[in-house]
CSV table of C-alpha atoms and ligand atoms in Angstrom, one decimal:
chain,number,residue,atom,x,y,z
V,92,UNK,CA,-3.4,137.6,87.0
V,93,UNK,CA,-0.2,137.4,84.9
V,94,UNK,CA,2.0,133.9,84.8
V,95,UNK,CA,5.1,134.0,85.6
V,96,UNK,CA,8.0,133.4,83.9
V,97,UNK,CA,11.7,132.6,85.5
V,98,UNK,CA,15.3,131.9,83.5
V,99,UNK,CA,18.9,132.2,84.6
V,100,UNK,CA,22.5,132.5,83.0
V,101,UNK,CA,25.2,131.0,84.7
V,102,UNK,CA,27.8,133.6,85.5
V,103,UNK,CA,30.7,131.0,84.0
V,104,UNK,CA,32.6,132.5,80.6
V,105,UNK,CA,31.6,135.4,78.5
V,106,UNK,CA,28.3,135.9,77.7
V,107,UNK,CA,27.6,135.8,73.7
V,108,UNK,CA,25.0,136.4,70.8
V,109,UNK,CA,23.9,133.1,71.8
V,110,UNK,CA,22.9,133.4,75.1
V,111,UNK,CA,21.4,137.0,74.0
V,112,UNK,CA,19.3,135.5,71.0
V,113,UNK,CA,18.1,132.0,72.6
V,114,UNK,CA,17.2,134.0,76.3
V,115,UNK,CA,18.0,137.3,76.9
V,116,UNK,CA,16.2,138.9,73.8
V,117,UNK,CA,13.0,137.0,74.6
V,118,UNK,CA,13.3,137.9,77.9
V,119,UNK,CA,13.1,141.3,76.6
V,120,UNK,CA,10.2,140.4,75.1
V,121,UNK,CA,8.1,138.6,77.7
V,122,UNK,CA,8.9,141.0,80.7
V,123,UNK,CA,5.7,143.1,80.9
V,124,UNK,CA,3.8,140.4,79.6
V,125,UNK,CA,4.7,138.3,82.7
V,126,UNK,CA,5.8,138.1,86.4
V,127,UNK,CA,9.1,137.7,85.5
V,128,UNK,CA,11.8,136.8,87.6
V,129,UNK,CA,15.2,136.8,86.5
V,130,UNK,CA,18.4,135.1,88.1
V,131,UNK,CA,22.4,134.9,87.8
V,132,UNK,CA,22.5,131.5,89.0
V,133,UNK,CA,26.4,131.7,90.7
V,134,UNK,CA,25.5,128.1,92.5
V,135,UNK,CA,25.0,126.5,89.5
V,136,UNK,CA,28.5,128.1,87.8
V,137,UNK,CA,31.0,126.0,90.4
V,138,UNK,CA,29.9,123.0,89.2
V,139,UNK,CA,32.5,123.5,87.4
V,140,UNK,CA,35.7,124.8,89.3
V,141,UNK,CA,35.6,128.8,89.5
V,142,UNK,CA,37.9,131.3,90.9
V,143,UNK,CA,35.9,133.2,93.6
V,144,UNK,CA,37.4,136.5,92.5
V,145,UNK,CA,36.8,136.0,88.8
V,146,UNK,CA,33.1,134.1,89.9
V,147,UNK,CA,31.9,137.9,91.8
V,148,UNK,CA,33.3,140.2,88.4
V,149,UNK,CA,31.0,138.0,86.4
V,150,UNK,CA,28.4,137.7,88.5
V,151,UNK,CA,27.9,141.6,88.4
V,152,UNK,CA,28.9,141.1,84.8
V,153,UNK,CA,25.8,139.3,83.8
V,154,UNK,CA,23.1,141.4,85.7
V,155,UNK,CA,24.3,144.5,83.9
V,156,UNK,CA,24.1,142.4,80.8
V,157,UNK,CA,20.2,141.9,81.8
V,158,UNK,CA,19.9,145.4,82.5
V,159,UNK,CA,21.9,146.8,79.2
V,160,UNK,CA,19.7,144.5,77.2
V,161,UNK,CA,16.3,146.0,78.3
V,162,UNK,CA,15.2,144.0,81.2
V,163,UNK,CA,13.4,146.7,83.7
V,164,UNK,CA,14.6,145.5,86.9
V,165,UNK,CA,14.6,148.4,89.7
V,166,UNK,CA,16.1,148.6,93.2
V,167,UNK,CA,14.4,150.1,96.4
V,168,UNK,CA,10.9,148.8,96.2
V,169,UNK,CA,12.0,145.7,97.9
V,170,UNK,CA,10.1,147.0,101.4
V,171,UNK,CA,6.2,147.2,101.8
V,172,UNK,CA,3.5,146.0,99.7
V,173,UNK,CA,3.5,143.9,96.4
V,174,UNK,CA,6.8,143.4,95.1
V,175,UNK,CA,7.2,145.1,91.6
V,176,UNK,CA,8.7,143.0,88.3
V,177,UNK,CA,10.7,142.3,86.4
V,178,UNK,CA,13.0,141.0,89.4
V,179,UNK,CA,16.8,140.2,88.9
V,180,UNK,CA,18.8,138.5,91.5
V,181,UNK,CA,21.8,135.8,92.6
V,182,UNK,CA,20.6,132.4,93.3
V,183,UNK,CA,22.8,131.9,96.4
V,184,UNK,CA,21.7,135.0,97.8
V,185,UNK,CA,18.2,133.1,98.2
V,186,UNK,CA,19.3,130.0,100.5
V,187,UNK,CA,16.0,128.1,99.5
V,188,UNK,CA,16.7,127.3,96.1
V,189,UNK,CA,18.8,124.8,97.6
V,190,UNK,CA,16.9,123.4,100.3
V,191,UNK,CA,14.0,123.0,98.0
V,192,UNK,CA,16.6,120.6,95.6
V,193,UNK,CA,17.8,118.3,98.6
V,194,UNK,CA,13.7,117.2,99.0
V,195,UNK,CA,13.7,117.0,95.3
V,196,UNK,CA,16.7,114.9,95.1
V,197,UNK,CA,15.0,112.7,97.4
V,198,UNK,CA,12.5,112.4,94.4
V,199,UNK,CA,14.8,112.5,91.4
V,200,UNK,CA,16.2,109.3,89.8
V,201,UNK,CA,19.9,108.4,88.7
V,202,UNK,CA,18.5,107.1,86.1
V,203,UNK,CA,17.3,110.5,84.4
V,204,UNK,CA,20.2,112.2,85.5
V,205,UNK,CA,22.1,110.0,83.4
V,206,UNK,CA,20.3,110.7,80.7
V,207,UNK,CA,21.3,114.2,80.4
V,208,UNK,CA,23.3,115.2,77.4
V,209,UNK,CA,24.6,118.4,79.4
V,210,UNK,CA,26.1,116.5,81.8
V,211,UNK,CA,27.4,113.5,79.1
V,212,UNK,CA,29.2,116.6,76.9
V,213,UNK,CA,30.7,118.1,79.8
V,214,UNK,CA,32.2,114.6,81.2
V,215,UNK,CA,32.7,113.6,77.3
V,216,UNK,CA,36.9,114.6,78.0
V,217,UNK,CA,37.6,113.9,81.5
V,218,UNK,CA,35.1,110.9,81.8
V,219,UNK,CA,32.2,111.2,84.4
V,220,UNK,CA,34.4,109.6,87.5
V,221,UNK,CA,35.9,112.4,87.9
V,222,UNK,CA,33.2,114.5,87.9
V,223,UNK,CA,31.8,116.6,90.8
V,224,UNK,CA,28.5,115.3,92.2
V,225,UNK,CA,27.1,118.9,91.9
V,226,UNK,CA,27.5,118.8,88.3
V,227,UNK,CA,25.7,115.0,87.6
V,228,UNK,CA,22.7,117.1,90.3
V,229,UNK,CA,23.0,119.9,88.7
V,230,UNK,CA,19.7,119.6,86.5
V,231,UNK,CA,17.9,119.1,90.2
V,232,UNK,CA,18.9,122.8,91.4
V,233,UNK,CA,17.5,124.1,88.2
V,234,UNK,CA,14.0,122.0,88.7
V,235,UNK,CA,14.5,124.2,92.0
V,236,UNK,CA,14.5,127.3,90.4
V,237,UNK,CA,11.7,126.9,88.1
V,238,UNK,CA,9.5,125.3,90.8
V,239,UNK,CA,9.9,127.4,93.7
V,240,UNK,CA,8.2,130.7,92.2
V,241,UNK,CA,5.3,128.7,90.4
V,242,UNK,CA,6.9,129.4,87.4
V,243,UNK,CA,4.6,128.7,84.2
V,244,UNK,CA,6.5,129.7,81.3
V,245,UNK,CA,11.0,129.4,81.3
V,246,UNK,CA,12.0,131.0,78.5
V,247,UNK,CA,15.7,129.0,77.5
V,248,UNK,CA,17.9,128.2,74.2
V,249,UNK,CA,17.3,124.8,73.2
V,250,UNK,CA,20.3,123.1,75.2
V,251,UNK,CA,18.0,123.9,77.9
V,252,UNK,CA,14.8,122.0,77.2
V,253,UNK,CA,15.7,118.4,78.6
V,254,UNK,CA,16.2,120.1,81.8
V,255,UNK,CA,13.2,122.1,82.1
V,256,UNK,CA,11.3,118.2,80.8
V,257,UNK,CA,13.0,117.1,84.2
V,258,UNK,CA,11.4,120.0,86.2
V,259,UNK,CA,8.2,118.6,84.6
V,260,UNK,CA,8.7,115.4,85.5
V,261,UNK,CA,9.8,115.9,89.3
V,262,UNK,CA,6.7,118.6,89.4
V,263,UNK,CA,4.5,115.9,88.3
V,264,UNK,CA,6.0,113.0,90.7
V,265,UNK,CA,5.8,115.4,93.5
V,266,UNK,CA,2.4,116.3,93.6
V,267,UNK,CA,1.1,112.6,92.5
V,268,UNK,CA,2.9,111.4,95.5
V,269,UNK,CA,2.3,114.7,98.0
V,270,UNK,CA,-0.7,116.4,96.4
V,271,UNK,CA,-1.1,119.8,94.6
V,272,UNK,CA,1.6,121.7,95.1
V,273,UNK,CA,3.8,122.5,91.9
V,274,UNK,CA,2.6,124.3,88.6
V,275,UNK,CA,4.2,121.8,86.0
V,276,UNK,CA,6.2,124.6,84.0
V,277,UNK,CA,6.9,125.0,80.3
V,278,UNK,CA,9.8,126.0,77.9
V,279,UNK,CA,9.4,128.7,76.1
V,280,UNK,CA,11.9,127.8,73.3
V,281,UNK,CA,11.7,130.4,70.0
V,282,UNK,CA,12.6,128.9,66.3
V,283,UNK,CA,14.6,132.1,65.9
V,284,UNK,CA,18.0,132.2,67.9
V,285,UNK,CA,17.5,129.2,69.6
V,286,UNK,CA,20.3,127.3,68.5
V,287,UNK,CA,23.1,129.3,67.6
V,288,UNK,CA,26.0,127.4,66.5
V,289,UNK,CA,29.7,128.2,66.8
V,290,UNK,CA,31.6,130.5,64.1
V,291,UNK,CA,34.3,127.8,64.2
V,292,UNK,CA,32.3,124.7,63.6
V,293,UNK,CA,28.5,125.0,62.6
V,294,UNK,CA,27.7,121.3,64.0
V,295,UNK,CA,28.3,122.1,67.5
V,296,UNK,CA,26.2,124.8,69.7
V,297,UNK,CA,27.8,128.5,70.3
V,298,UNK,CA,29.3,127.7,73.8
V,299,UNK,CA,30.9,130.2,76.8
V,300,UNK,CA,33.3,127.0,77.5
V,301,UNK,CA,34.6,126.6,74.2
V,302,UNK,CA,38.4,126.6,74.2
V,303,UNK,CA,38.3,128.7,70.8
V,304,UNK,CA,37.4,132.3,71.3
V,305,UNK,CA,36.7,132.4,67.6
V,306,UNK,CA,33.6,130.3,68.6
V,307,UNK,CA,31.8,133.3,69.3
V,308,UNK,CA,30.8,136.8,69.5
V,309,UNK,CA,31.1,137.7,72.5
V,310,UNK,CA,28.6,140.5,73.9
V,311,UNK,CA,31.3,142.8,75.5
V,312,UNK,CA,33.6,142.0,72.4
V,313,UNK,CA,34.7,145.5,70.4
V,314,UNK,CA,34.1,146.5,67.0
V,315,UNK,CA,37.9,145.2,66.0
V,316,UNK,CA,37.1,141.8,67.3
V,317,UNK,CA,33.9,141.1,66.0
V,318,UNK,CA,35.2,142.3,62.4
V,319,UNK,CA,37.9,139.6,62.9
V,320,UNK,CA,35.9,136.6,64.3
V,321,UNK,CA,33.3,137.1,61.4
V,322,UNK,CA,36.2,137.2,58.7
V,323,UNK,CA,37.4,134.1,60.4
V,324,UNK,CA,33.9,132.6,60.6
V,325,UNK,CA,34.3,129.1,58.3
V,326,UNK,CA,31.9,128.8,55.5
V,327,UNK,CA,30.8,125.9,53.2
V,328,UNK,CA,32.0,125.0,50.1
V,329,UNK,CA,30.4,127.1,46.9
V,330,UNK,CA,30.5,131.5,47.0
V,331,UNK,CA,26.9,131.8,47.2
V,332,UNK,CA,24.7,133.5,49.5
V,333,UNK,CA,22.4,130.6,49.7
V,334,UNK,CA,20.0,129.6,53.1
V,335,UNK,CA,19.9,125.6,53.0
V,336,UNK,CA,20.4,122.9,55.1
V,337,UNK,CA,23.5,121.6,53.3
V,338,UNK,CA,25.4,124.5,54.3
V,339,UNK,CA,25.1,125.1,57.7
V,340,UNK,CA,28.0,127.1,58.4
V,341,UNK,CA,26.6,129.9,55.9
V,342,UNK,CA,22.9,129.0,57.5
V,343,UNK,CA,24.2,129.9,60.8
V,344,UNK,CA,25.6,133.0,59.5
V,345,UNK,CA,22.2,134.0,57.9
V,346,UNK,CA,20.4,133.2,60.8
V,347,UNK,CA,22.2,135.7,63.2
V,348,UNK,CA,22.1,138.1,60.5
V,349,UNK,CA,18.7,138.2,60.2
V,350,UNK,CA,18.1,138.1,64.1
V,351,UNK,CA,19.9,141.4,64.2
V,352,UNK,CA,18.7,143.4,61.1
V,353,UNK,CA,15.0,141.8,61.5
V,354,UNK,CA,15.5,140.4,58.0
V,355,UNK,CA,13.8,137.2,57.1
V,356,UNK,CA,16.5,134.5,55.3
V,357,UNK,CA,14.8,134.8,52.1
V,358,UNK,CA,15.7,138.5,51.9
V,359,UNK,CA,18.9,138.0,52.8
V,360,UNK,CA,19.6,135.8,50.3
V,361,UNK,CA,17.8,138.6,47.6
V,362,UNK,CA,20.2,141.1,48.8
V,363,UNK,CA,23.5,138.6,48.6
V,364,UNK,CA,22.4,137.7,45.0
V,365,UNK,CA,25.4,137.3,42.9
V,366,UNK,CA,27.6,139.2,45.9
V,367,UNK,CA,30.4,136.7,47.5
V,368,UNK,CA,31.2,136.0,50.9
V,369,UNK,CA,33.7,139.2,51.4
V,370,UNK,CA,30.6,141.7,50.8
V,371,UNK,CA,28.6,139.5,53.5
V,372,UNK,CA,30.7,138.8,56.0
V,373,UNK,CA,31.6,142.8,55.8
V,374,UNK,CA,28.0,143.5,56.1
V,375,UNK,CA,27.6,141.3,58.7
V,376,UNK,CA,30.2,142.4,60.9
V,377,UNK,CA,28.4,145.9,61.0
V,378,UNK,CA,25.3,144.6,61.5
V,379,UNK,CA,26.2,143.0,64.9
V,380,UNK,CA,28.6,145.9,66.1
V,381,UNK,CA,25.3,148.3,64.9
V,382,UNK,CA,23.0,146.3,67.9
V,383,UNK,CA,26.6,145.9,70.3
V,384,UNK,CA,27.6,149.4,70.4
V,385,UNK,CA,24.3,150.7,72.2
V,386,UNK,CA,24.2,147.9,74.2
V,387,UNK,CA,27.9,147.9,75.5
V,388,UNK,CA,27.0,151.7,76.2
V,389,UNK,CA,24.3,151.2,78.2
V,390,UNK,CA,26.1,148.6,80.3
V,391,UNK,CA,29.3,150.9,80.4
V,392,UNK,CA,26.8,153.3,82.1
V,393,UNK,CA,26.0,150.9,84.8
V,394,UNK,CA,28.0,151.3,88.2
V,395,UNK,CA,28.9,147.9,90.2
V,396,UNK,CA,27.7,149.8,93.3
V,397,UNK,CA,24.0,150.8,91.6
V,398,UNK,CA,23.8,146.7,90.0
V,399,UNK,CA,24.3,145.2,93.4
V,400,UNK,CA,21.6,147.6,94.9
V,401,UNK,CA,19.3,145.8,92.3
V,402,UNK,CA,20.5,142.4,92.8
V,403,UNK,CA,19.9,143.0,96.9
V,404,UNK,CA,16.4,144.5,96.3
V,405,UNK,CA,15.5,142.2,94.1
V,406,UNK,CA,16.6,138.9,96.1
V,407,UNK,CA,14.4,140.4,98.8
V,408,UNK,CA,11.6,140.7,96.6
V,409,UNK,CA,11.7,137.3,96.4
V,410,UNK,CA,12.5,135.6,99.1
V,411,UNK,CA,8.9,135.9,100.6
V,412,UNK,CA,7.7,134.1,97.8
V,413,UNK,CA,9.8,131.6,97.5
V,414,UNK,CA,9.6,131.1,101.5
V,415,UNK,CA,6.1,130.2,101.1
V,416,UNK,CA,6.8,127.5,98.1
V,417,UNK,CA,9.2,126.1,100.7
V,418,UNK,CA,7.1,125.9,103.9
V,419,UNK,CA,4.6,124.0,101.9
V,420,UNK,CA,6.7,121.3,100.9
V,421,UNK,CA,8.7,121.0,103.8
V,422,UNK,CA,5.3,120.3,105.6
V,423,UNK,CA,3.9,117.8,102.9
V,424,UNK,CA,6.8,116.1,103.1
V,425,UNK,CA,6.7,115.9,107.0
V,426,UNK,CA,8.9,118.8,108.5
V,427,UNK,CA,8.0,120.6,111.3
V,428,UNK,CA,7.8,123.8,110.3
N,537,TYM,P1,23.6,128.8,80.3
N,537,TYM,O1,24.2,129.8,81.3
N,537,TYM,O2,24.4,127.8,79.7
N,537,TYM,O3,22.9,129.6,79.1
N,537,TYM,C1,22.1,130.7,79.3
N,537,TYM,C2,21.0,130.7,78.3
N,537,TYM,O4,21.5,130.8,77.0
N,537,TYM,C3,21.0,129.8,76.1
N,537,TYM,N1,22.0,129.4,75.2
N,537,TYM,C4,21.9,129.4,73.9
N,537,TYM,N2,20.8,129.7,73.1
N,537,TYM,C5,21.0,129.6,71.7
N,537,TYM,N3,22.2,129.3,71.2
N,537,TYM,C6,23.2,128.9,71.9
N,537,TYM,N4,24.4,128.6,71.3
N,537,TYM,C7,23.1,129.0,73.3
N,537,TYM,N5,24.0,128.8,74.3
N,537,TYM,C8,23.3,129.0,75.5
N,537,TYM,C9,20.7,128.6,77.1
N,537,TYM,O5,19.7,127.8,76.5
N,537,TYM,C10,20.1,129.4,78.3
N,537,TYM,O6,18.8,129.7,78.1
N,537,TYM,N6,21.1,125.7,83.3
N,537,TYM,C11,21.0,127.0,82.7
N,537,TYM,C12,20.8,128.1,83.6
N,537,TYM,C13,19.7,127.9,84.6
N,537,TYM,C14,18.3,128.1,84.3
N,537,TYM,C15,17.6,127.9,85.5
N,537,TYM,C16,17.6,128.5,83.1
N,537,TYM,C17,19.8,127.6,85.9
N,537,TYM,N7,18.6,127.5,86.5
N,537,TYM,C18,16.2,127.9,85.6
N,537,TYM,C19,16.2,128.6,83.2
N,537,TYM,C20,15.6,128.3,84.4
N,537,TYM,C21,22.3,127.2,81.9
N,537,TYM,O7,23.3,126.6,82.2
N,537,TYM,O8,22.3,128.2,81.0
């Protein structure tokens, strides 16, 4: 039998090379491999405030982005027999993701919640007083997410990997204090892509909420754009093409170069020898628009009407499956059911 694997994107921002090389691409990769399930997760985005208008564009946004990037997903097969992966779907179209975090919450601690440097980044300005409860939870709903489908394998940039520790952890404490019920999942976290930092300051992560838009690439950004941000890109001090941990601004640079030419760094560096920053910020540039422009064609293709087919299909595919996760818990815990 194949494992299964499960991952989301919040529909919150644009979506960037970031998100593309930490998940998405490796999602790519796993699909046929696994039972893979695949999920805009729209309840986790209003942690944050949202506006509903913008919140729906972007929830269709991101499927398409799944689909233009290679994930297989299909509509109409929801009916009748086995359902059929790759599945995409929005988490608040399937109502148990969040029943299953209330009993978890019941299991969860303040203590590790606290502990999360998501949550301590994102209160970092504002202060945590402030701060809606959902966003402190938020790390619960996830657990949720992974949980429910018997997920083995959660494929996730490295931002993501305390959090999946937590759906460990509450897996763990659940069945010690219930019985069997929960496979205790794992992060599937690549060397390549899983940390891409900002254009506009290599110490900090690539982020959707940064206020800077010359933070990232955006993956619906156009040729014009991307030629600018990468010219804008800061570098370290020196004019060599050199991959070392003392310049991590040009490391960075290197390191999304070579995820999109399949180049290792140390070839990279060959082909830079004695060549400044101009000739590889140029090359660069193309580089990314030469993996974009397919891509933002094959999501161009993509009708609204056609995407939410999908989504529909697939969040019947799995609701069955995450029913069942649900009705055993609720009865270990004591629910009639
Ligand atoms: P989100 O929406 O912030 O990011 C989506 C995915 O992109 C990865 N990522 C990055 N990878 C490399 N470099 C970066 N600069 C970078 N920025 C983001 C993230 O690690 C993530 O894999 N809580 C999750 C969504 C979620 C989820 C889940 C994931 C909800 N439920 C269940 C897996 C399983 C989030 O906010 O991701």
């Amino acid at each position: 039998m194949k494992k299964r694997i499960f991952s989301g994107v919040q529909p919150s921002g644009n979506l960037h090379i970031g998100n593309y090389l930490g998940a998405i691409a490796n999602w790519v990769k796993l699909q046929d491999e696994f039972e893979s399930i695949f999920c805009v997760v729209d309840m986790h985005a209003i942690t944050v405030p949202q506006d509903p208008e913008t919140l729906r564009k972007k929830t269709i946004e991101i499927a398409k982005i799944y689909l233009a990037a290679g994930i297989s997903a299909k509509g109409g097969s929801a009916s009748g027999g086995d359902p059929t992966f790759p599945i995409i779907f929005i988490q608040s179209q399937v109502p148990e993701h969040t029943e299953l975090m209330w009993i978890l919450n019941t299991i969860s601690k303040m203590s590790e919640l606290e502990k999360m440097t998501q949550f301590k980044d994102k209160t970092q300005k504002g202060g945590s007083e402030g701060a809606a409860v959902g966003l402190f939870d938020y790390p619960v709903l996830m657990a949720a997410d992974i949980l429910l489908y018997g997920t083995e394998v959660v494929p996730v940039g490295e931002d993501q990997k305390q959090h999946v520790e937590l759906a460990r952890d509450l897996a763990k404490r659940f069945n010690q204090k219930f019985g069997e019920t929960f496979i205790i999942p794992k992060a599937f976290i690549k060397e390549e892509g899983m940390r891409v930092m900002g254009l506009d300051n290599p110490e900090k992560k690539m982020s959707k909420s940064a206020e800077s838009a010359y933070n990232r690439i955006e993956l619906l950004d156009d040729e014009e754009t991307i030629r600018r941000k990468i010219k804008k890109a800061v570098t370290d001090s020196g004019s060599e093409i050199v991959y070392s941990d003392d310049k991590p601004a040009l490391k960075n640079l290197i390191n999304i170069y070579a995820a999109f030419s399949n180049k290792s760094p140390k070839e990279i560096e060959k082909m830079y020898m004695g060549k400044g920053y101009g000739d590889f910020k140029a090359e660069l540039a193309e580089v990314i628009i030469g993996f974009l422009t397919p891509f933002q064609e094959k999501y161009s293709a993509l009708s609204d009407e056609e995407v939410l087919e999908i989504l529909k299909d697939g969040a019947e595919k799995v609701r069955p499956i995450a029913k069942e996760k649900l009705d055993e818990v609720k009865t270990k815990v004591g629910f009639i059911v």
